[in-house]
Short mmCIF file of C-alpha atoms in Angstrom, two decimals:
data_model
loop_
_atom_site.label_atom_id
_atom_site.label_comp_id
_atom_site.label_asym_id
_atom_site.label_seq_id
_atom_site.Cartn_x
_atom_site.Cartn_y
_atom_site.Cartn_z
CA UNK A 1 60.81 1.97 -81.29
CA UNK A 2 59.67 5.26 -80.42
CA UNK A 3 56.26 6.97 -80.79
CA UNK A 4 55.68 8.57 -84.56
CA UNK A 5 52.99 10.56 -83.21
CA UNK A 6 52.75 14.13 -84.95
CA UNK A 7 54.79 16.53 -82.66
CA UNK A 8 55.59 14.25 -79.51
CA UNK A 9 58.61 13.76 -78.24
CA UNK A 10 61.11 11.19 -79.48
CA UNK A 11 60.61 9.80 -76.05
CA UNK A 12 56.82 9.46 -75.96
CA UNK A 13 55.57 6.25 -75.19
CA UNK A 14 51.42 7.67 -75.42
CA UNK A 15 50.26 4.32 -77.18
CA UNK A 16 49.48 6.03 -80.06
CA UNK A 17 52.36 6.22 -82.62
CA UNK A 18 55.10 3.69 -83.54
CA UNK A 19 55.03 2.76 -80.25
CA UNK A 20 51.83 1.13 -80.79
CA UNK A 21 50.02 1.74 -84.19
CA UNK A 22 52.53 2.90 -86.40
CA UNK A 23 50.30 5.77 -87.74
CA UNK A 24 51.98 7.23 -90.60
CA UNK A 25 53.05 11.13 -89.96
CA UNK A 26 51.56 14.00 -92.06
CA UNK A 27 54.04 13.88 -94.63
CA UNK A 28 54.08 10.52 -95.55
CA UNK A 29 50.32 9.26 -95.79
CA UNK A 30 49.76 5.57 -96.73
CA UNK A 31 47.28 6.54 -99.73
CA UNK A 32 45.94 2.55 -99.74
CA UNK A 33 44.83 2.78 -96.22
CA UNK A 34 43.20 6.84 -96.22
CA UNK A 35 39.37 6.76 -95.64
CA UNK A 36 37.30 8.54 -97.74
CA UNK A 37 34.71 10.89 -96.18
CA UNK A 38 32.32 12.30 -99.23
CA UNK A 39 33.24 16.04 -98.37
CA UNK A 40 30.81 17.42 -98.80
CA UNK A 41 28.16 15.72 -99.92
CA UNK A 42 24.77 17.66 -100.07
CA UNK A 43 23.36 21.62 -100.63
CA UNK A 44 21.04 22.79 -98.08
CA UNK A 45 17.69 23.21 -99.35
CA UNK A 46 17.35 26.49 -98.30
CA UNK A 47 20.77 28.52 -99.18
CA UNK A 48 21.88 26.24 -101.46
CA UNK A 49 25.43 25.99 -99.91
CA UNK A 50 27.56 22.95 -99.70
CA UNK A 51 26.56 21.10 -96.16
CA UNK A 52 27.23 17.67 -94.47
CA UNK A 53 24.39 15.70 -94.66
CA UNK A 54 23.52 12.58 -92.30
CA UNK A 55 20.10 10.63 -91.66
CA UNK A 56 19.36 8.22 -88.67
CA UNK A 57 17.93 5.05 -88.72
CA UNK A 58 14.79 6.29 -87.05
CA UNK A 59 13.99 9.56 -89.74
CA UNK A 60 16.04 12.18 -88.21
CA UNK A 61 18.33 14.42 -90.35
CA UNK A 62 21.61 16.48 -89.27
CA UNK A 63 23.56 19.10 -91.61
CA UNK A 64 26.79 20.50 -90.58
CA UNK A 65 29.20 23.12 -91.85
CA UNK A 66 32.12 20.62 -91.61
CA UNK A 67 32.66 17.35 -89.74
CA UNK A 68 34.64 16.97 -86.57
CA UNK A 69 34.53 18.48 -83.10
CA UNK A 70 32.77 20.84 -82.62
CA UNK A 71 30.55 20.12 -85.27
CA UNK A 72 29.41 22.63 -86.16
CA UNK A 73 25.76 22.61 -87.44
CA UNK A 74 24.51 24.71 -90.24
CA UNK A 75 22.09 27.12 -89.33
CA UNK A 76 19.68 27.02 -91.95
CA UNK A 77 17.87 23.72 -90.95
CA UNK A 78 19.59 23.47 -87.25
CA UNK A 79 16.71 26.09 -86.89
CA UNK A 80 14.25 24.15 -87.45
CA UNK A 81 14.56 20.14 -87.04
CA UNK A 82 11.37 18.95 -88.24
CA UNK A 83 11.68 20.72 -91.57
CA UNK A 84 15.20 19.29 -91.76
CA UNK A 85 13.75 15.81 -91.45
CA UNK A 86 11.15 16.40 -94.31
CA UNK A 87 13.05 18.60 -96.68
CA UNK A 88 14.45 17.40 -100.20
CA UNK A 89 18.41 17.72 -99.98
CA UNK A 90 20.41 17.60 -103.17
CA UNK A 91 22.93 14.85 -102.74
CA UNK A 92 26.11 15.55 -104.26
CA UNK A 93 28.41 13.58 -106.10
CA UNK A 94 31.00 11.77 -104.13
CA UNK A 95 34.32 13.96 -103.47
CA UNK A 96 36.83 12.21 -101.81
CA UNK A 97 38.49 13.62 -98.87
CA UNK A 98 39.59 13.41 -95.37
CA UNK A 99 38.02 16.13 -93.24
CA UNK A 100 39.52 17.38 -90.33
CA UNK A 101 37.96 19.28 -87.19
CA UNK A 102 38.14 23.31 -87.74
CA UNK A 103 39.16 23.87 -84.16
CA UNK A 104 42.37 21.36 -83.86
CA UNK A 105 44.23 19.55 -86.77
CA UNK A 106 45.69 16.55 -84.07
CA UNK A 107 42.06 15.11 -84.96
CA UNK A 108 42.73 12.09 -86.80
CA UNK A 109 39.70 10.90 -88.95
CA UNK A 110 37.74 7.32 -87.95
CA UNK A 111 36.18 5.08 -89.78
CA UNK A 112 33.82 3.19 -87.55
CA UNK A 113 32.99 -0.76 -88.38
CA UNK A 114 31.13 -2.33 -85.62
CA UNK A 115 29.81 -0.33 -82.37
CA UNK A 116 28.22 -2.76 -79.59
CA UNK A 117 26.53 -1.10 -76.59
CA UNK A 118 25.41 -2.27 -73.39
CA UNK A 119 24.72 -1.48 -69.87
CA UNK A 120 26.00 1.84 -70.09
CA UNK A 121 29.22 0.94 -71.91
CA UNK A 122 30.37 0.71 -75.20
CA UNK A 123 33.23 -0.95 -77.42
CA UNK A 124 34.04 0.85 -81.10
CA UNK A 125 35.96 -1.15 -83.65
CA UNK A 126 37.71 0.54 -86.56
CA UNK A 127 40.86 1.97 -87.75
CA UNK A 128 42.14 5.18 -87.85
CA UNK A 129 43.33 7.10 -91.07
CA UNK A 130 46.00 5.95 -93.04
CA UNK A 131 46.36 2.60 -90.71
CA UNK A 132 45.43 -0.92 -91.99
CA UNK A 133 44.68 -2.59 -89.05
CA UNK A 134 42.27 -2.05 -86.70
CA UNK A 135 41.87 -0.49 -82.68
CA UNK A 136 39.02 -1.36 -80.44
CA UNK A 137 37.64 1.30 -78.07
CA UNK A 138 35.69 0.95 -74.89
CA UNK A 139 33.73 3.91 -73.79
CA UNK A 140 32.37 4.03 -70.52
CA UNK A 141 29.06 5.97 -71.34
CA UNK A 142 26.35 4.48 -74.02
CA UNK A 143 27.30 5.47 -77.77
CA UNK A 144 24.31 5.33 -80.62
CA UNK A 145 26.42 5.13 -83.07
CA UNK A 146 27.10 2.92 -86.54
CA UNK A 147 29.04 2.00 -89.42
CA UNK A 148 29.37 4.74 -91.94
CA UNK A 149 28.82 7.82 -89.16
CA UNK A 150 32.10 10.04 -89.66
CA UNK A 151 34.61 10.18 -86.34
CA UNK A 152 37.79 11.18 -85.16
CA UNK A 153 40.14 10.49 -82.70
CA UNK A 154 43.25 12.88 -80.92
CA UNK A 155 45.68 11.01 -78.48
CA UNK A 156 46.57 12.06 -75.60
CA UNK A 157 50.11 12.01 -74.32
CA UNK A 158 49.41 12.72 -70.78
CA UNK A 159 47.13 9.62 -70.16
CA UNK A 160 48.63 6.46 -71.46
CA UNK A 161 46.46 4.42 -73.08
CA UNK A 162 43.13 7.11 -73.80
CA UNK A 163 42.50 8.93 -76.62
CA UNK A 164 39.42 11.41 -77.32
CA UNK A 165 36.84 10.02 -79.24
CA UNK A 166 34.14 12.31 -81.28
CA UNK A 167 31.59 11.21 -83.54
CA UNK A 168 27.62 11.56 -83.78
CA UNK A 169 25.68 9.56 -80.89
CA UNK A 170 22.00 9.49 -82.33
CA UNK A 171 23.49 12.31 -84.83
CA UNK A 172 23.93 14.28 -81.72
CA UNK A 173 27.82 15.37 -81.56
CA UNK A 174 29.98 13.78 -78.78
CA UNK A 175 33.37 14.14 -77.36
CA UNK A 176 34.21 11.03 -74.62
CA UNK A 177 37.19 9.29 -73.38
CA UNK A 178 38.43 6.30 -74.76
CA UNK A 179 40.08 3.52 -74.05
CA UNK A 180 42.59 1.14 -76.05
CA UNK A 181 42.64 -2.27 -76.34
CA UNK A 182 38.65 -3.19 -75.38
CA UNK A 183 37.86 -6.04 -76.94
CA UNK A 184 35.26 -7.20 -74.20
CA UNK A 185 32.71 -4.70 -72.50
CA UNK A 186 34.15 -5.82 -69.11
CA UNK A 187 37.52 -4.21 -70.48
CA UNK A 188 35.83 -1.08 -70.05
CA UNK A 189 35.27 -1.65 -66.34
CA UNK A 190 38.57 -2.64 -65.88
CA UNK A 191 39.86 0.41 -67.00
CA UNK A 192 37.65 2.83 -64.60
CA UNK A 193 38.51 0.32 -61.91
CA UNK A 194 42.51 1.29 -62.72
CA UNK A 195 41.63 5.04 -63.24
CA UNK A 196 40.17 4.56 -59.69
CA UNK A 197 43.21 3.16 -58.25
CA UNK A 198 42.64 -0.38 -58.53
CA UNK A 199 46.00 -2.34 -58.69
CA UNK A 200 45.28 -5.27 -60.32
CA UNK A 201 43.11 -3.62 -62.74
CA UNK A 202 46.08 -1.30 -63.56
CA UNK A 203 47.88 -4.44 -64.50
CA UNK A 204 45.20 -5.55 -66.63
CA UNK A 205 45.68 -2.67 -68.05
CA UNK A 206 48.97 -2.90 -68.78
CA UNK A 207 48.88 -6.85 -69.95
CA UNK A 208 46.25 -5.46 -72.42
CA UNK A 209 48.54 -3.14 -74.04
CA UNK A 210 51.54 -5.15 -73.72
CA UNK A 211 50.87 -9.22 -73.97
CA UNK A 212 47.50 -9.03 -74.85
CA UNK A 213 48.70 -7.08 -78.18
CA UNK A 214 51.51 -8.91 -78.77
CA UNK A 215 49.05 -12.34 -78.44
CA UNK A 216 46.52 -10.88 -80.88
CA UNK A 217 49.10 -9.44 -83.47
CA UNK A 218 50.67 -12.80 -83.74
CA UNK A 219 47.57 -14.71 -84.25
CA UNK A 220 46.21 -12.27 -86.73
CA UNK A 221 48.64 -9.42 -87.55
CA UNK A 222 46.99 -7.98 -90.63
CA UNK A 223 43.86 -6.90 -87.92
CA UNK A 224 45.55 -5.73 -84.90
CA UNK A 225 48.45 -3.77 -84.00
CA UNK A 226 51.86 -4.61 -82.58
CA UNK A 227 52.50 -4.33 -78.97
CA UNK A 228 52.79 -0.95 -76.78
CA UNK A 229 55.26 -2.61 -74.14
CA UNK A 230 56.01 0.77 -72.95
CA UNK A 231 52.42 1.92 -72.35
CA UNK A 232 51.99 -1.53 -70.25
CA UNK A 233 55.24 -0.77 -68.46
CA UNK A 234 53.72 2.50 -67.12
CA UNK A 235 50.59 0.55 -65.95
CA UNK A 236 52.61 -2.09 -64.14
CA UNK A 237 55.08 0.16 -62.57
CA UNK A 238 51.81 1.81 -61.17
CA UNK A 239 50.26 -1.26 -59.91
CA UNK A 240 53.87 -2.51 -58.54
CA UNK A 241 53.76 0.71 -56.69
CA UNK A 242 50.99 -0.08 -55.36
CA UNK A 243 52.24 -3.72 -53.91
CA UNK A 244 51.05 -5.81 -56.61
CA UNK A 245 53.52 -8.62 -56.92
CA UNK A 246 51.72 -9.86 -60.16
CA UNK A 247 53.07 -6.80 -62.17
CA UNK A 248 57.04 -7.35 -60.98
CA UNK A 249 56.83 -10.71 -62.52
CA UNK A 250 54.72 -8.72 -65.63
CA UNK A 251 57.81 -6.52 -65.68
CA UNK A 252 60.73 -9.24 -65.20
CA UNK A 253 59.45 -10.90 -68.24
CA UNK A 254 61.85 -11.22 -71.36
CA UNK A 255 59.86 -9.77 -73.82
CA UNK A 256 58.50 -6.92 -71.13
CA UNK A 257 62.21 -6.45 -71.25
CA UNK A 258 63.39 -6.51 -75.05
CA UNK A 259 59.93 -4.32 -75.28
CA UNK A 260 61.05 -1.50 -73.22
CA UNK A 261 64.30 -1.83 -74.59
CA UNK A 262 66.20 -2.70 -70.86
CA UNK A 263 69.75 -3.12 -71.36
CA UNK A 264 70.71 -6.97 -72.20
CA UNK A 265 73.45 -6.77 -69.51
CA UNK A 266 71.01 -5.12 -66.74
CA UNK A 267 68.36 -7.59 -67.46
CA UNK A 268 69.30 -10.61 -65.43
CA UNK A 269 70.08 -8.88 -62.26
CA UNK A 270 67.35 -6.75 -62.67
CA UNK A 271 64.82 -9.96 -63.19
CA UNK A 272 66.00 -11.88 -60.05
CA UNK A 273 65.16 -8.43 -58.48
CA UNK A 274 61.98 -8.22 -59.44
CA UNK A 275 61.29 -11.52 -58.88
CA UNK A 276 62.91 -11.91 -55.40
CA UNK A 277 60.05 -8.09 -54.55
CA UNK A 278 57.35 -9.93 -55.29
CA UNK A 279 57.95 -12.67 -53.18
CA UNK A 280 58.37 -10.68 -50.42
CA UNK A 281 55.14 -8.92 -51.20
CA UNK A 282 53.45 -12.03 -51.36
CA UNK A 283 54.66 -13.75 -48.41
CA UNK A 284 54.39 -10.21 -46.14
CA UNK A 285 50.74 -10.25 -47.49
CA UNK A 286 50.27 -13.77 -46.28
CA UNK A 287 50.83 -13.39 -42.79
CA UNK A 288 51.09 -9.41 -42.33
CA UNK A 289 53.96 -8.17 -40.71
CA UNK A 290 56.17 -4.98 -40.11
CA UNK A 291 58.35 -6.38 -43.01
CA UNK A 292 55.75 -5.04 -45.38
CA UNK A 293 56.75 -1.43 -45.89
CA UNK A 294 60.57 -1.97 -45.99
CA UNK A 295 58.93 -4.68 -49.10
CA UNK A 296 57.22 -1.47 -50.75
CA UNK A 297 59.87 0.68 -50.36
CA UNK A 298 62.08 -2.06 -51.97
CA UNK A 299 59.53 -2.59 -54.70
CA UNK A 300 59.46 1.15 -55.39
CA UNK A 301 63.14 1.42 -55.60
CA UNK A 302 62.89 -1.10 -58.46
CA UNK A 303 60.21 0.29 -60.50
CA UNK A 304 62.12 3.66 -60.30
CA UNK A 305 65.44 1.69 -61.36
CA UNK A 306 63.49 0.11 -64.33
CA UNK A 307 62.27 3.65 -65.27
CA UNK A 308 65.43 4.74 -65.56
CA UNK A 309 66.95 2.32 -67.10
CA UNK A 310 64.20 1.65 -69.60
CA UNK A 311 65.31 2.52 -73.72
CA UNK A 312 68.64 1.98 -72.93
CA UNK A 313 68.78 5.53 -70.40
CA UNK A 314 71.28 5.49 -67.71
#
């Protein structure tokens, strides 16, 4: 099944649309599942216009123009914070809508339900608009964040697996990288460990996306979302590449294979393939010998075959 994303390419396998969490396109909204931001929902005290109004845990007080990056604040009380925190705001009734940022409509809104922070890393739980089931984000940076704060999310095609994450940190706006499929704070490590080259953690990556999804959508399947087998193929052919025999078998696998949609009558010669590569890899790293670049040349060839050869492309 091919990514749904709005405008990618029938080929896109991003880990954001039907590939992976079947977000409904622009014309066709699931109206059950669209979260309701109250937009707007105050007057400034001082101009009287319509403003976003949010207050911390701890007394402080934001107002913006409209919600999403950049945020922009409204100048009336951004001039003067203190006064912000102590003045009366009319609170407007409820209107319900789905903002979107000013500066680029591939913003998706977010409704945050749980945000856990530690050690300099954080993991976001929530869903998207107009999805029932939820993602789980791991940010690699501390988030003060909570339940009820407006965010949004964009994909982006070019990195498998992130997405851009805004939303208020201590009602201060942020913009950070994100990654999919964090349910642990150590998942957070092991992506920056794969964006740093690390093989194995690239295939962590990739079981994440891939098995790991298709694991937790099985066991629960009205909270998470089906499996991105093609956004775990990329990780594994990048950690094959690297001569990590674990991902061949990763990417023999049956259901690797229905996943990326490998021709049924390429798949058996293909598996013994794969199999036979990492074998080799394995036994060259062993007991090292001269035999171990003709292996990752080998195991290259493959991963480029399985490319190709992946959707049903010849």
């Amino acid at each position: 099944m091919a990514c749904n994303a709005w405008n990618h390419s029938s080929r896109c396998n991003c880990g954001w649309g039907g590939v992976s969490y079947g977000l409904p396109t622009p014309q066709e909204p699931a109206s059950e599942q669209r979260i309701s931001f109250i937009n707007p929902n105050a007057r400034c005290p001082v101009c009287g216009e319509s403003v976003f109004f949010f207050r911390s845990d701890n007394g402080g007080a934001v107002y913006f123009d409209a919600l999403g990056w950049p945020w922009p604040k409204h100048p009336c009380m951004d001039q003067n914070r203190s006064r912000a925190g102590r003045a009366k705001t009319e609170i407007l009734a409820s209107a319900a809508g789905t903002p979107q940022s000013e500066s680029d409509d591939s913003w998706v809104a977010f409704e945050i339900w749980t945000v856990e922070s530690e050690d300099g890393h954080t993991i976001v739980v929530g869903r998207p608009d107009g999805q029932a089931s939820a993602i789980r984000l791991g940010i690699a940076s501390a988030v003060i964040a909570q339940a009820g704060l407006p965010a949004f999310v964009r994909p982006k095609p070019e990195r498998i697996g992130i997405v851009d994450f805004t939303t208020l940190s201590d009602l201060e706006p942020i913009e950070v990288d994100a990654y999919l499929d964090c349910s642990e704070l150590a998942d957070v490590q092991t992506w920056i460990a794969a964006l740093r080259g690390s093989h194995s953690d690239q295939n962590m990556v990739g079981w994440l996306q891939s098995f790991g999804r298709a694991r937790s959508f099985v066991s629960s399947p009205s909270q998470f979302s089906r499996a991105n087998w093609r956004g775990g193929m990329h990780w594994m052919c990048l950690a094959a590449e690297g001569g990590h025999p674990s991902a061949l078998n990763n990417l023999a696998s049956e259901k690797m294979m229905a996943g990326c949609e490998i021709p049924a009558s390429d798949r058996v010669a293909l598996r013994e393939q794969l199999y036979a590569a990492a074998k080799r890899l394995d036994d060259c790293r062993a007991s090292p010998s001269p035999d171990l670049r003709d292996a990752l040349a080998e195991t290259r060839r493959l991963v480029s075959l399985y490319r190709t050869v992946q959707g049903g492309d010849r």
